[in-house]
Short mmCIF file of C-alpha atoms in Angstrom, two decimals:
data_model
loop_
_atom_site.label_atom_id
_atom_site.label_comp_id
_atom_site.label_asym_id
_atom_site.label_seq_id
_atom_site.Cartn_x
_atom_site.Cartn_y
_atom_site.Cartn_z
CA UNK A 1 -24.72 -10.15 9.88
CA UNK A 2 -22.21 -7.43 9.02
CA UNK A 3 -18.56 -6.85 10.04
CA UNK A 4 -19.52 -4.71 13.07
CA UNK A 5 -22.13 -7.09 14.50
CA UNK A 6 -19.68 -9.92 13.81
CA UNK A 7 -16.96 -8.22 15.89
CA UNK A 8 -19.49 -7.40 18.59
CA UNK A 9 -20.31 -11.08 18.96
CA UNK A 10 -23.48 -11.76 16.94
CA UNK A 11 -24.22 -15.51 16.89
CA UNK A 12 -22.64 -17.36 13.97
CA UNK A 13 -25.13 -19.86 12.60
CA UNK A 14 -25.21 -22.05 9.54
CA UNK A 15 -27.46 -20.61 6.83
CA UNK A 16 -29.23 -23.26 4.80
CA UNK A 17 -31.75 -20.89 3.23
CA UNK A 18 -31.07 -20.76 -0.49
CA UNK A 19 -30.83 -17.42 -2.26
CA UNK A 20 -31.92 -17.46 -5.87
CA UNK A 21 -30.34 -18.76 -9.00
CA UNK A 22 -30.53 -16.25 -11.82
CA UNK A 23 -30.37 -17.16 -15.51
CA UNK A 24 -32.33 -16.57 -18.69
CA UNK A 25 -35.79 -18.20 -18.44
CA UNK A 26 -35.04 -20.64 -21.29
CA UNK A 27 -31.85 -21.75 -19.56
CA UNK A 28 -33.11 -21.79 -15.98
CA UNK A 29 -34.24 -25.45 -15.86
CA UNK A 30 -30.90 -26.76 -17.12
CA UNK A 31 -29.05 -24.27 -14.92
CA UNK A 32 -30.91 -25.40 -11.79
CA UNK A 33 -30.45 -29.06 -12.68
CA UNK A 34 -26.68 -28.62 -12.99
CA UNK A 35 -26.58 -26.70 -9.71
CA UNK A 36 -28.54 -29.38 -7.89
CA UNK A 37 -26.40 -32.18 -9.26
CA UNK A 38 -22.91 -30.71 -8.99
CA UNK A 39 -22.78 -27.71 -6.69
CA UNK A 40 -25.49 -28.15 -4.11
CA UNK A 41 -23.91 -31.35 -2.68
CA UNK A 42 -20.88 -29.27 -1.73
CA UNK A 43 -22.81 -26.53 0.03
CA UNK A 44 -23.36 -28.39 3.36
CA UNK A 45 -19.65 -29.15 3.69
CA UNK A 46 -18.65 -25.59 2.83
CA UNK A 47 -21.30 -24.04 5.05
CA UNK A 48 -19.78 -25.91 7.99
CA UNK A 49 -16.34 -24.81 6.79
CA UNK A 50 -17.56 -21.19 6.57
CA UNK A 51 -19.05 -21.25 10.06
CA UNK A 52 -15.92 -22.77 11.60
CA UNK A 53 -13.75 -20.26 9.71
CA UNK A 54 -15.82 -17.34 10.98
CA UNK A 55 -15.65 -18.69 14.53
CA UNK A 56 -11.90 -19.16 14.27
CA UNK A 57 -11.55 -15.68 12.80
CA UNK A 58 -13.48 -14.10 15.63
CA UNK A 59 -11.57 -16.11 18.25
CA UNK A 60 -8.26 -15.03 16.77
CA UNK A 61 -9.38 -11.39 16.51
CA UNK A 62 -10.33 -11.41 20.22
CA UNK A 63 -7.04 -13.10 21.18
CA UNK A 64 -5.02 -10.67 19.07
CA UNK A 65 -6.86 -7.68 20.50
CA UNK A 66 -6.28 -8.98 24.03
CA UNK A 67 -2.55 -9.50 23.46
CA UNK A 68 -2.15 -6.16 21.69
CA UNK A 69 -4.07 -4.29 24.39
CA UNK A 70 -1.95 -5.93 27.06
CA UNK A 71 1.23 -5.01 25.19
CA UNK A 72 -0.02 -1.45 24.68
CA UNK A 73 -0.73 -1.15 28.38
CA UNK A 74 2.74 -2.48 29.30
CA UNK A 75 4.44 -0.15 26.85
CA UNK A 76 2.42 2.76 28.23
CA UNK A 77 3.31 1.96 31.86
CA UNK A 78 7.02 1.47 31.12
CA UNK A 79 7.27 4.54 28.92
CA UNK A 80 5.49 6.69 31.57
CA UNK A 81 7.96 5.47 34.23
CA UNK A 82 10.79 6.35 31.86
CA UNK A 83 12.15 2.75 31.59
CA UNK A 84 11.23 2.31 27.94
CA UNK A 85 11.07 4.60 24.93
CA UNK A 86 9.56 2.67 22.05
CA UNK A 87 8.08 4.61 19.12
CA UNK A 88 4.38 3.85 18.54
CA UNK A 89 5.13 2.94 14.91
CA UNK A 90 6.73 -0.21 16.29
CA UNK A 91 3.37 -1.11 17.81
CA UNK A 92 1.64 -0.81 14.42
CA UNK A 93 4.25 -3.13 12.89
CA UNK A 94 3.48 -5.58 15.70
CA UNK A 95 -0.20 -5.62 14.61
CA UNK A 96 0.65 -7.01 11.15
CA UNK A 97 1.49 -10.62 12.14
CA UNK A 98 -1.62 -10.72 14.32
CA UNK A 99 -3.72 -9.54 11.37
CA UNK A 100 -2.15 -12.20 9.15
CA UNK A 101 -2.74 -14.92 11.77
CA UNK A 102 -6.37 -13.86 12.31
CA UNK A 103 -7.15 -13.82 8.58
CA UNK A 104 -5.68 -17.28 7.91
CA UNK A 105 -8.87 -19.34 8.51
CA UNK A 106 -10.77 -17.15 6.07
CA UNK A 107 -8.01 -17.35 3.51
CA UNK A 108 -8.01 -21.13 3.80
CA UNK A 109 -11.78 -21.23 3.32
CA UNK A 110 -11.59 -19.04 0.20
CA UNK A 111 -8.75 -21.13 -1.22
CA UNK A 112 -10.72 -24.35 -0.67
CA UNK A 113 -13.79 -22.89 -2.39
CA UNK A 114 -11.69 -21.86 -5.37
CA UNK A 115 -10.11 -25.29 -5.57
CA UNK A 116 -13.28 -27.34 -5.21
CA UNK A 117 -16.32 -25.26 -6.15
CA UNK A 118 -15.14 -22.92 -8.89
CA UNK A 119 -13.85 -25.67 -11.22
CA UNK A 120 -17.31 -27.27 -10.92
CA UNK A 121 -19.01 -23.95 -11.72
CA UNK A 122 -16.89 -23.51 -14.84
CA UNK A 123 -17.45 -27.09 -15.98
CA UNK A 124 -21.08 -26.08 -16.53
CA UNK A 125 -19.91 -24.28 -19.69
CA UNK A 126 -18.22 -27.37 -21.09
CA UNK A 127 -16.36 -30.47 -19.92
CA UNK A 128 -13.01 -28.99 -20.96
CA UNK A 129 -13.34 -25.84 -18.86
CA UNK A 130 -10.69 -25.44 -16.20
CA UNK A 131 -10.25 -22.89 -13.44
CA UNK A 132 -6.86 -22.35 -11.92
CA UNK A 133 -5.20 -19.81 -9.69
CA UNK A 134 -1.71 -20.76 -10.85
CA UNK A 135 -1.94 -20.91 -14.71
CA UNK A 136 -0.92 -17.80 -16.72
CA UNK A 137 -1.32 -16.48 -20.24
CA UNK A 138 1.86 -15.93 -22.27
CA UNK A 139 3.09 -12.39 -21.68
CA UNK A 140 5.04 -12.35 -24.95
CA UNK A 141 1.87 -13.07 -26.87
CA UNK A 142 -0.05 -10.42 -24.93
CA UNK A 143 2.67 -7.87 -25.71
CA UNK A 144 2.32 -8.57 -29.44
CA UNK A 145 -1.29 -7.33 -29.26
CA UNK A 146 0.13 -3.78 -29.06
CA UNK A 147 -2.44 -3.04 -26.38
CA UNK A 148 -0.33 -3.36 -23.25
CA UNK A 149 0.85 -0.06 -21.81
CA UNK A 150 4.47 0.41 -20.76
CA UNK A 151 5.05 -1.59 -17.56
CA UNK A 152 7.85 -2.95 -15.38
CA UNK A 153 6.10 -5.74 -13.53
CA UNK A 154 3.19 -8.07 -14.31
CA UNK A 155 1.24 -10.27 -11.91
CA UNK A 156 -1.47 -12.74 -12.87
CA UNK A 157 -4.36 -14.10 -10.82
CA UNK A 158 -7.30 -16.44 -11.59
CA UNK A 159 -7.23 -18.23 -14.95
CA UNK A 160 -10.06 -19.87 -16.89
CA UNK A 161 -9.71 -21.91 -20.05
CA UNK A 162 -12.13 -23.84 -22.22
CA UNK A 163 -13.81 -24.03 -25.62
CA UNK A 164 -17.19 -22.91 -26.89
CA UNK A 165 -18.30 -24.08 -30.36
CA UNK A 166 -14.70 -24.96 -31.08
CA UNK A 167 -13.45 -21.49 -30.14
CA UNK A 168 -10.76 -21.54 -27.48
CA UNK A 169 -11.36 -19.15 -24.61
CA UNK A 170 -8.76 -18.05 -22.08
CA UNK A 171 -9.46 -15.59 -19.31
CA UNK A 172 -6.84 -14.26 -16.92
CA UNK A 173 -6.74 -11.53 -14.34
CA UNK A 174 -3.73 -9.28 -14.79
CA UNK A 175 -2.12 -6.37 -12.95
CA UNK A 176 0.62 -4.29 -14.60
CA UNK A 177 2.71 -1.83 -12.64
CA UNK A 178 5.55 0.52 -13.40
CA UNK A 179 8.08 2.40 -11.32
CA UNK A 180 7.59 6.16 -11.36
CA UNK A 181 10.33 8.46 -10.14
CA UNK A 182 9.05 11.30 -7.97
CA UNK A 183 11.18 14.13 -6.58
CA UNK A 184 12.57 12.20 -3.65
CA UNK A 185 11.35 8.64 -4.07
CA UNK A 186 10.36 5.97 -6.56
CA UNK A 187 6.74 4.84 -6.41
CA UNK A 188 4.95 1.87 -7.92
CA UNK A 189 2.03 2.91 -10.11
CA UNK A 190 -0.64 0.54 -11.43
CA UNK A 191 -1.00 1.02 -15.19
CA UNK A 192 -3.53 -1.77 -15.74
CA UNK A 193 -5.68 -3.89 -13.50
CA UNK A 194 -8.38 -6.08 -14.95
CA UNK A 195 -9.20 -9.10 -17.06
CA UNK A 196 -7.66 -10.32 -20.30
CA UNK A 197 -9.94 -12.42 -22.51
CA UNK A 198 -8.45 -14.26 -25.44
CA UNK A 199 -10.65 -15.92 -28.07
CA UNK A 200 -9.27 -18.01 -30.91
CA UNK A 201 -10.82 -17.71 -34.33
CA UNK A 202 -11.40 -20.19 -37.13
CA UNK A 203 -11.18 -17.23 -39.49
CA UNK A 204 -7.82 -15.92 -40.48
CA UNK A 205 -7.04 -12.31 -39.66
CA UNK A 206 -4.68 -10.89 -42.25
CA UNK A 207 -4.17 -7.62 -40.47
CA UNK A 208 -3.75 -6.28 -36.96
CA UNK A 209 -6.62 -4.17 -35.66
CA UNK A 210 -6.86 -2.50 -32.28
CA UNK A 211 -9.75 -0.71 -30.62
CA UNK A 212 -8.48 1.64 -27.92
CA UNK A 213 -10.04 4.23 -25.65
CA UNK A 214 -10.63 7.59 -27.31
CA UNK A 215 -7.40 9.57 -27.29
CA UNK A 216 -9.11 12.90 -27.85
CA UNK A 217 -9.46 15.07 -30.95
CA UNK A 218 -6.19 16.97 -30.51
CA UNK A 219 -4.04 13.84 -30.18
CA UNK A 220 -5.76 12.33 -33.22
CA UNK A 221 -5.21 15.53 -35.19
CA UNK A 222 -1.51 15.49 -34.37
CA UNK A 223 -1.05 11.77 -34.93
CA UNK A 224 -3.15 9.45 -37.07
CA UNK A 225 -1.16 6.37 -36.09
CA UNK A 226 -0.79 4.12 -33.06
CA UNK A 227 2.20 1.83 -32.69
CA UNK A 228 2.70 1.76 -36.49
CA UNK A 229 -1.00 1.09 -37.26
CA UNK A 230 -3.07 3.64 -39.18
CA UNK A 231 -6.32 5.19 -38.04
CA UNK A 232 -9.66 3.78 -39.16
CA UNK A 233 -12.50 6.29 -39.12
CA UNK A 234 -15.81 4.53 -38.59
CA UNK A 235 -19.24 5.82 -39.50
CA UNK A 236 -20.84 5.28 -36.08
CA UNK A 237 -20.43 8.60 -34.18
CA UNK A 238 -21.36 6.99 -30.85
CA UNK A 239 -18.58 4.43 -31.20
CA UNK A 240 -16.16 7.05 -32.54
CA UNK A 241 -16.79 9.15 -29.45
CA UNK A 242 -15.73 6.32 -27.14
CA UNK A 243 -13.07 4.51 -29.13
CA UNK A 244 -10.27 5.03 -31.62
CA UNK A 245 -9.60 2.26 -34.09
CA UNK A 246 -6.22 1.57 -35.68
CA UNK A 247 -5.39 -1.13 -38.16
CA UNK A 248 -2.93 -2.42 -40.69
CA UNK A 249 -5.89 -3.45 -42.90
CA UNK A 250 -8.61 -0.85 -43.35
CA UNK A 251 -11.10 -3.22 -44.99
CA UNK A 252 -10.68 -6.00 -42.48
CA UNK A 253 -11.12 -3.50 -39.64
CA UNK A 254 -14.45 -2.38 -41.10
CA UNK A 255 -15.46 -5.98 -41.71
CA UNK A 256 -14.78 -6.94 -38.09
CA UNK A 257 -16.20 -3.88 -36.38
CA UNK A 258 -19.84 -4.28 -37.29
CA UNK A 259 -22.65 -2.63 -35.38
CA UNK A 260 -23.50 -5.94 -33.71
CA UNK A 261 -19.94 -6.40 -32.52
CA UNK A 262 -19.72 -2.86 -31.19
CA UNK A 263 -22.93 -3.31 -29.19
CA UNK A 264 -21.69 -6.60 -27.74
CA UNK A 265 -18.41 -4.98 -26.82
CA UNK A 266 -20.26 -2.20 -25.02
CA UNK A 267 -22.53 -4.55 -23.09
CA UNK A 268 -19.55 -6.69 -22.11
CA UNK A 269 -17.83 -3.54 -20.82
CA UNK A 270 -20.95 -2.59 -18.84
CA UNK A 271 -21.25 -6.05 -17.37
CA UNK A 272 -17.63 -6.05 -16.24
CA UNK A 273 -18.11 -2.41 -15.16
CA UNK A 274 -14.85 -1.57 -16.80
CA UNK A 275 -13.14 0.18 -19.64
CA UNK A 276 -12.64 -2.01 -22.65
CA UNK A 277 -10.00 -2.27 -25.39
CA UNK A 278 -9.43 -5.06 -27.87
CA UNK A 279 -7.13 -6.35 -30.57
CA UNK A 280 -7.61 -8.71 -33.49
CA UNK A 281 -4.26 -10.28 -34.31
CA UNK A 282 -2.68 -13.65 -35.12
CA UNK A 283 -6.15 -15.22 -35.59
CA UNK A 284 -7.07 -14.24 -32.06
CA UNK A 285 -9.25 -11.65 -30.44
CA UNK A 286 -7.82 -10.21 -27.24
CA UNK A 287 -10.14 -8.19 -25.03
CA UNK A 288 -8.69 -6.08 -22.23
CA UNK A 289 -11.20 -5.16 -19.55
CA UNK A 290 -9.86 -2.62 -17.11
CA UNK A 291 -11.65 -2.92 -13.80
CA UNK A 292 -10.83 -2.41 -10.16
CA UNK A 293 -12.98 -5.42 -9.23
CA UNK A 294 -11.39 -8.71 -8.37
CA UNK A 295 -13.17 -11.26 -10.56
CA UNK A 296 -14.10 -14.85 -9.82
CA UNK A 297 -14.14 -14.17 -6.12
CA UNK A 298 -16.56 -15.26 -3.44
CA UNK A 299 -19.45 -13.05 -2.43
CA UNK A 300 -19.70 -11.88 1.19
CA UNK A 301 -18.38 -14.36 3.77
CA UNK A 302 -21.42 -13.45 5.91
CA UNK A 303 -23.77 -15.02 3.34
CA UNK A 304 -24.44 -18.75 3.40
CA UNK A 305 -22.19 -20.95 1.24
CA UNK A 306 -24.83 -21.70 -1.39
CA UNK A 307 -22.65 -20.33 -4.23
CA UNK A 308 -25.82 -19.37 -6.12
CA UNK A 309 -24.73 -15.74 -6.42
CA UNK A 310 -21.28 -16.73 -7.72
CA UNK A 311 -22.73 -19.27 -10.17
CA UNK A 312 -25.30 -16.80 -11.54
CA UNK A 313 -22.78 -13.98 -11.88
CA UNK A 314 -20.17 -16.11 -13.66
CA UNK A 315 -22.88 -17.51 -15.94
CA UNK A 316 -23.95 -13.99 -16.98
CA UNK A 317 -20.38 -12.99 -17.80
CA UNK A 318 -19.61 -16.14 -19.74
CA UNK A 319 -22.83 -15.84 -21.76
CA UNK A 320 -21.76 -12.37 -22.92
CA UNK A 321 -18.50 -13.85 -24.14
CA UNK A 322 -20.29 -16.66 -25.95
CA UNK A 323 -22.61 -14.13 -27.60
CA UNK A 324 -19.58 -12.25 -28.83
CA UNK A 325 -18.18 -15.42 -30.42
CA UNK A 326 -21.48 -15.83 -32.25
CA UNK A 327 -21.65 -12.19 -33.38
CA UNK A 328 -18.13 -12.39 -34.77
CA UNK A 329 -18.78 -15.86 -36.21
CA UNK A 330 -15.40 -16.85 -34.79
CA UNK A 331 -16.68 -20.43 -34.75
CA UNK A 332 -17.26 -20.62 -38.50
CA UNK A 333 -14.66 -21.91 -40.85
CA UNK A 334 -15.46 -20.21 -44.10
CA UNK A 335 -13.63 -20.69 -47.40
CA UNK A 336 -10.77 -18.21 -47.05
CA UNK B 1 10.12 43.86 -50.51
CA UNK B 2 11.26 41.34 -47.91
CA UNK B 3 7.71 41.15 -46.56
CA UNK B 4 6.37 40.45 -50.04
CA UNK B 5 8.92 37.68 -50.58
CA UNK B 6 8.10 36.18 -47.20
CA UNK B 7 4.37 36.29 -48.02
CA UNK B 8 4.98 34.72 -51.42
CA UNK B 9 7.13 32.01 -49.84
CA UNK B 10 4.37 31.24 -47.36
CA UNK B 11 1.76 31.01 -50.13
CA UNK B 12 4.00 28.61 -52.08
CA UNK B 13 4.54 26.43 -49.00
CA UNK B 14 0.83 26.36 -48.13
CA UNK B 15 -0.12 25.60 -51.74
CA UNK B 16 2.41 22.78 -51.86
CA UNK B 17 1.18 21.27 -48.57
CA UNK B 18 -2.41 21.53 -49.85
CA UNK B 19 -1.34 19.80 -53.05
CA UNK B 20 0.39 17.04 -51.05
CA UNK B 21 -2.74 16.51 -48.95
CA UNK B 22 -4.91 16.31 -52.11
CA UNK B 23 -2.63 13.75 -53.72
CA UNK B 24 -2.57 11.74 -50.49
CA UNK B 25 -6.37 11.74 -50.44
CA UNK B 26 -6.55 10.70 -54.09
CA UNK B 27 -4.11 7.87 -53.44
CA UNK B 28 -6.18 6.78 -50.44
CA UNK B 29 -9.20 6.56 -52.77
CA UNK B 30 -7.19 4.50 -55.24
CA UNK B 31 -6.02 2.21 -52.44
CA UNK B 32 -9.63 1.79 -51.30
CA UNK B 33 -10.71 1.13 -54.89
CA UNK B 34 -8.07 -1.56 -55.25
CA UNK B 35 -9.42 -3.04 -51.99
CA UNK B 36 -12.86 -3.24 -53.59
CA UNK B 37 -11.38 -4.85 -56.69
CA UNK B 38 -9.67 -7.53 -54.61
CA UNK B 39 -13.01 -8.43 -53.05
CA UNK B 40 -14.86 -8.24 -56.39
CA UNK B 41 -12.28 -10.60 -57.85
CA UNK B 42 -12.90 -13.05 -55.01
CA UNK B 43 -16.61 -12.88 -55.75
CA UNK B 44 -16.03 -13.25 -59.48
CA UNK B 45 -13.97 -16.38 -58.82
CA UNK B 46 -16.74 -17.80 -56.71
CA UNK B 47 -19.58 -17.10 -59.16
CA UNK B 48 -18.71 -19.82 -61.75
CA UNK B 49 -18.66 -22.44 -58.98
CA UNK B 50 -22.08 -21.38 -57.75
CA UNK B 51 -23.43 -21.33 -61.31
CA UNK B 52 -22.01 -24.78 -62.01
CA UNK B 53 -23.77 -26.23 -58.97
CA UNK B 54 -26.98 -24.28 -59.68
CA UNK B 55 -27.15 -25.31 -63.36
CA UNK B 56 -27.60 -28.95 -62.37
CA UNK B 57 -30.90 -28.16 -60.66
CA UNK B 58 -32.27 -24.88 -62.01
CA UNK B 59 -34.01 -25.57 -65.31
CA UNK B 60 -36.24 -22.51 -65.22
CA UNK B 61 -33.60 -19.89 -64.40
CA UNK B 62 -31.47 -20.20 -67.54
CA UNK B 63 -31.80 -16.50 -68.48
CA UNK B 64 -30.78 -15.37 -64.97
CA UNK B 65 -27.70 -17.61 -65.06
CA UNK B 66 -26.75 -16.25 -68.50
CA UNK B 67 -27.16 -12.68 -67.29
CA UNK B 68 -24.94 -13.38 -64.28
CA UNK B 69 -22.26 -14.91 -66.49
CA UNK B 70 -22.29 -11.86 -68.79
CA UNK B 71 -22.14 -9.44 -65.87
CA UNK B 72 -19.28 -11.36 -64.30
CA UNK B 73 -17.27 -11.00 -67.52
CA UNK B 74 -17.94 -7.25 -67.58
CA UNK B 75 -16.98 -6.78 -63.93
CA UNK B 76 -13.70 -8.63 -64.31
CA UNK B 77 -12.77 -6.60 -67.42
CA UNK B 78 -10.27 -3.78 -66.85
CA UNK B 79 -11.16 -0.07 -66.57
CA UNK B 80 -9.41 3.30 -66.49
CA UNK B 81 -8.47 4.19 -62.91
CA UNK B 82 -8.19 7.89 -63.80
CA UNK B 83 -11.60 8.10 -65.42
CA UNK B 84 -14.36 8.83 -62.91
CA UNK B 85 -17.05 7.75 -65.41
CA UNK B 86 -15.31 4.41 -66.01
CA UNK B 87 -15.03 3.84 -62.26
CA UNK B 88 -18.70 4.67 -61.82
CA UNK B 89 -19.66 2.22 -64.55
CA UNK B 90 -17.42 -0.48 -63.06
CA UNK B 91 -18.96 -0.05 -59.61
CA UNK B 92 -22.44 0.04 -61.14
CA UNK B 93 -21.82 -3.28 -62.88
CA UNK B 94 -20.54 -4.77 -59.63
CA UNK B 95 -23.77 -3.74 -57.95
CA UNK B 96 -25.86 -5.19 -60.80
CA UNK B 97 -24.01 -8.48 -60.38
CA UNK B 98 -24.69 -8.29 -56.65
CA UNK B 99 -28.38 -7.73 -57.32
CA UNK B 100 -28.62 -10.63 -59.78
CA UNK B 101 -26.77 -12.93 -57.39
CA UNK B 102 -29.27 -11.87 -54.74
CA UNK B 103 -32.08 -12.97 -57.08
CA UNK B 104 -30.30 -16.28 -57.63
CA UNK B 105 -29.98 -16.85 -53.88
CA UNK B 106 -33.73 -16.21 -53.48
CA UNK B 107 -34.49 -18.61 -56.35
CA UNK B 108 -32.41 -21.31 -54.65
CA UNK B 109 -35.13 -21.39 -51.98
CA UNK B 110 -37.50 -22.88 -54.59
CA UNK B 111 -35.21 -25.86 -55.22
CA UNK B 112 -35.10 -27.98 -52.04
CA UNK B 113 -32.50 -30.38 -53.49
CA UNK B 114 -30.19 -27.51 -54.39
CA UNK B 115 -30.81 -25.77 -51.08
CA UNK B 116 -29.68 -28.83 -49.17
CA UNK B 117 -26.73 -29.59 -51.44
CA UNK B 118 -23.60 -29.51 -49.25
CA UNK B 119 -21.34 -27.81 -51.79
CA UNK B 120 -24.04 -25.20 -52.46
CA UNK B 121 -24.46 -24.52 -48.74
CA UNK B 122 -20.70 -24.05 -48.38
CA UNK B 123 -20.52 -21.88 -51.51
CA UNK B 124 -23.40 -19.71 -50.30
CA UNK B 125 -21.78 -19.23 -46.88
CA UNK B 126 -18.51 -18.23 -48.53
CA UNK B 127 -20.40 -15.93 -50.89
CA UNK B 128 -22.13 -14.21 -48.00
CA UNK B 129 -18.71 -13.75 -46.33
CA UNK B 130 -17.35 -12.15 -49.51
CA UNK B 131 -20.38 -9.87 -49.60
CA UNK B 132 -19.58 -8.71 -46.08
CA UNK B 133 -16.01 -7.97 -47.17
CA UNK B 134 -17.28 -6.04 -50.20
CA UNK B 135 -19.56 -4.05 -47.93
CA UNK B 136 -16.57 -3.22 -45.66
CA UNK B 137 -14.46 -2.28 -48.68
CA UNK B 138 -17.30 -0.05 -49.92
CA UNK B 139 -17.45 1.74 -46.56
CA UNK B 140 -13.69 2.34 -46.68
CA UNK B 141 -13.88 3.55 -50.29
CA UNK B 142 -16.81 5.89 -49.65
CA UNK B 143 -15.08 7.38 -46.58
CA UNK B 144 -11.95 8.05 -48.66
CA UNK B 145 -14.02 9.51 -51.54
CA UNK B 146 -15.95 11.73 -49.16
CA UNK B 147 -12.69 13.23 -47.82
CA UNK B 148 -11.27 13.69 -51.30
CA UNK B 149 -14.40 15.27 -52.74
CA UNK B 150 -14.72 17.70 -49.82
CA UNK B 151 -11.09 18.76 -50.32
CA UNK B 152 -11.52 19.10 -54.09
CA UNK B 153 -14.78 21.02 -54.01
CA UNK B 154 -14.01 23.61 -51.31
CA UNK B 155 -12.12 26.78 -52.21
CA UNK B 156 -9.10 27.16 -52.48
CA UNK B 157 -8.71 23.36 -52.76
CA UNK B 158 -10.80 23.50 -55.93
CA UNK B 159 -8.17 25.71 -57.65
CA UNK B 160 -5.23 23.57 -56.56
CA UNK B 161 -7.15 20.42 -57.52
CA UNK B 162 -7.89 21.73 -61.02
CA UNK B 163 -4.22 22.68 -61.45
CA UNK B 164 -3.11 19.22 -60.26
CA UNK B 165 -5.88 17.57 -62.33
CA UNK B 166 -7.34 15.88 -59.25
CA UNK B 167 -11.05 15.28 -59.81
CA UNK B 168 -14.00 14.28 -57.68
CA UNK B 169 -14.58 10.53 -57.59
CA UNK B 170 -17.90 8.67 -57.71
CA UNK B 171 -19.32 7.03 -54.60
CA UNK B 172 -19.98 3.32 -54.60
CA UNK B 173 -23.73 3.35 -54.20
CA UNK B 174 -26.09 0.49 -53.51
CA UNK B 175 -28.19 -0.45 -56.52
CA UNK B 176 -31.72 0.93 -56.94
CA UNK B 177 -33.35 -2.41 -56.13
CA UNK B 178 -31.79 -2.63 -52.68
CA UNK B 179 -32.55 1.05 -52.00
CA UNK B 180 -36.26 0.66 -52.86
CA UNK B 181 -38.67 0.63 -49.92
CA UNK B 182 -39.78 -2.82 -48.82
CA UNK B 183 -43.45 -3.58 -49.26
CA UNK B 184 -44.27 -5.91 -46.39
CA UNK B 185 -47.47 -7.09 -48.09
CA UNK B 186 -45.34 -8.82 -50.74
CA UNK B 187 -43.96 -11.09 -48.05
CA UNK B 188 -47.15 -11.54 -46.07
CA UNK B 189 -49.25 -13.08 -48.83
#
């Protein structure tokens, strides 16, 4: 089913056919076992919920369309007879509450999935993993990373927290906007939309190192600093082409940015299909993944509520993060 | 006449800016060198601990342990920061110590009791961490030296450098043993 056939009245049926769980072959058995024990029992309940939500949605769309068409017809008749002169913009405004009312069953379904299913998905990575739509990272701490662009307003979305090999992980969706004055009006411009990933480290970082998107040769020629940090020229031309590195400790920057780390960073960026920047500071690694995608969301509502796609996708993303912890040896507590 | 004075003024300004850039580059090399020394000092402080633990178990490696002790003393001794030859010798000794410590780490494999000793395991992990820091410091130093040497060797930088007594600096090179090609058959016996 697709949105058009749905509107045109295609039958809404429960789908019990499983899709496929995807994970590395060596992990697949454990992955399936967890799914069968913790997530699969919820699928029947949520499939019924999904079907009833879709039915309610379609019913409300039909009702709304009927009411709106009737109103449009009345407005047309009265305006043609000269009794009424309502601008058509008013009619568009009238559509908004109907749209909100129609979408409510779907919104409720998505909220319920996030409250009941997603925490169970994340608990697969460890008993202390939590998923919340209301928790936030500390903005003051994020600002200290020196990575955040200038912004006027910040809004957070889904939040994940847990530990892997003793390393604390926090993930939060973030949107930063600023007000831009145009000739006649002030507009809101998005300066960052994406995911913030914060990893704690058992190692101590003496300095502050940031990896930012390449600023271009001319900018680098004119300025070799970035927010009071000095430029670190690395030997890898491929990495240099994509990123600029700035640090308060040249040696530590070179120690942290090994070939293995750079590759992991790239594959993480590819996986999140976004632009990546990161900062090592205050014994933490902050990764900023700019991406238009809304993360930790449900797949298509027209697919059965098996949650296999969501589970597999989240597992892939989390495994990349865990691999990065291992590459950086953030979990090791070594001498100094 | 005015044109000549203007030209002369420009030459003086350019020469001065060139001189400033050379001195900045030389200072960057010195900063990088001090970074290496900080890491070498950390390693030097670690070596006696490793030797102390190793001595308890390694009866047949006495000469290696003595050599390491002697090298450690030489590496920690001072040297002339303005003398390229002295710097080269200092870095060479550091690499020799690295090579000998590498041999010691391989020898540890032959002593199961030592290999499983908790303090030795911790010391070896810390040592490997210091090695990674030394490697990072070496990359920073070599990048700074490369910039300085290019500036010193290319005309007219060479003239200004000789007037300002700024000289080329030696690279921190890996020792011959680690540069030698690996013969796989040695490991596949």
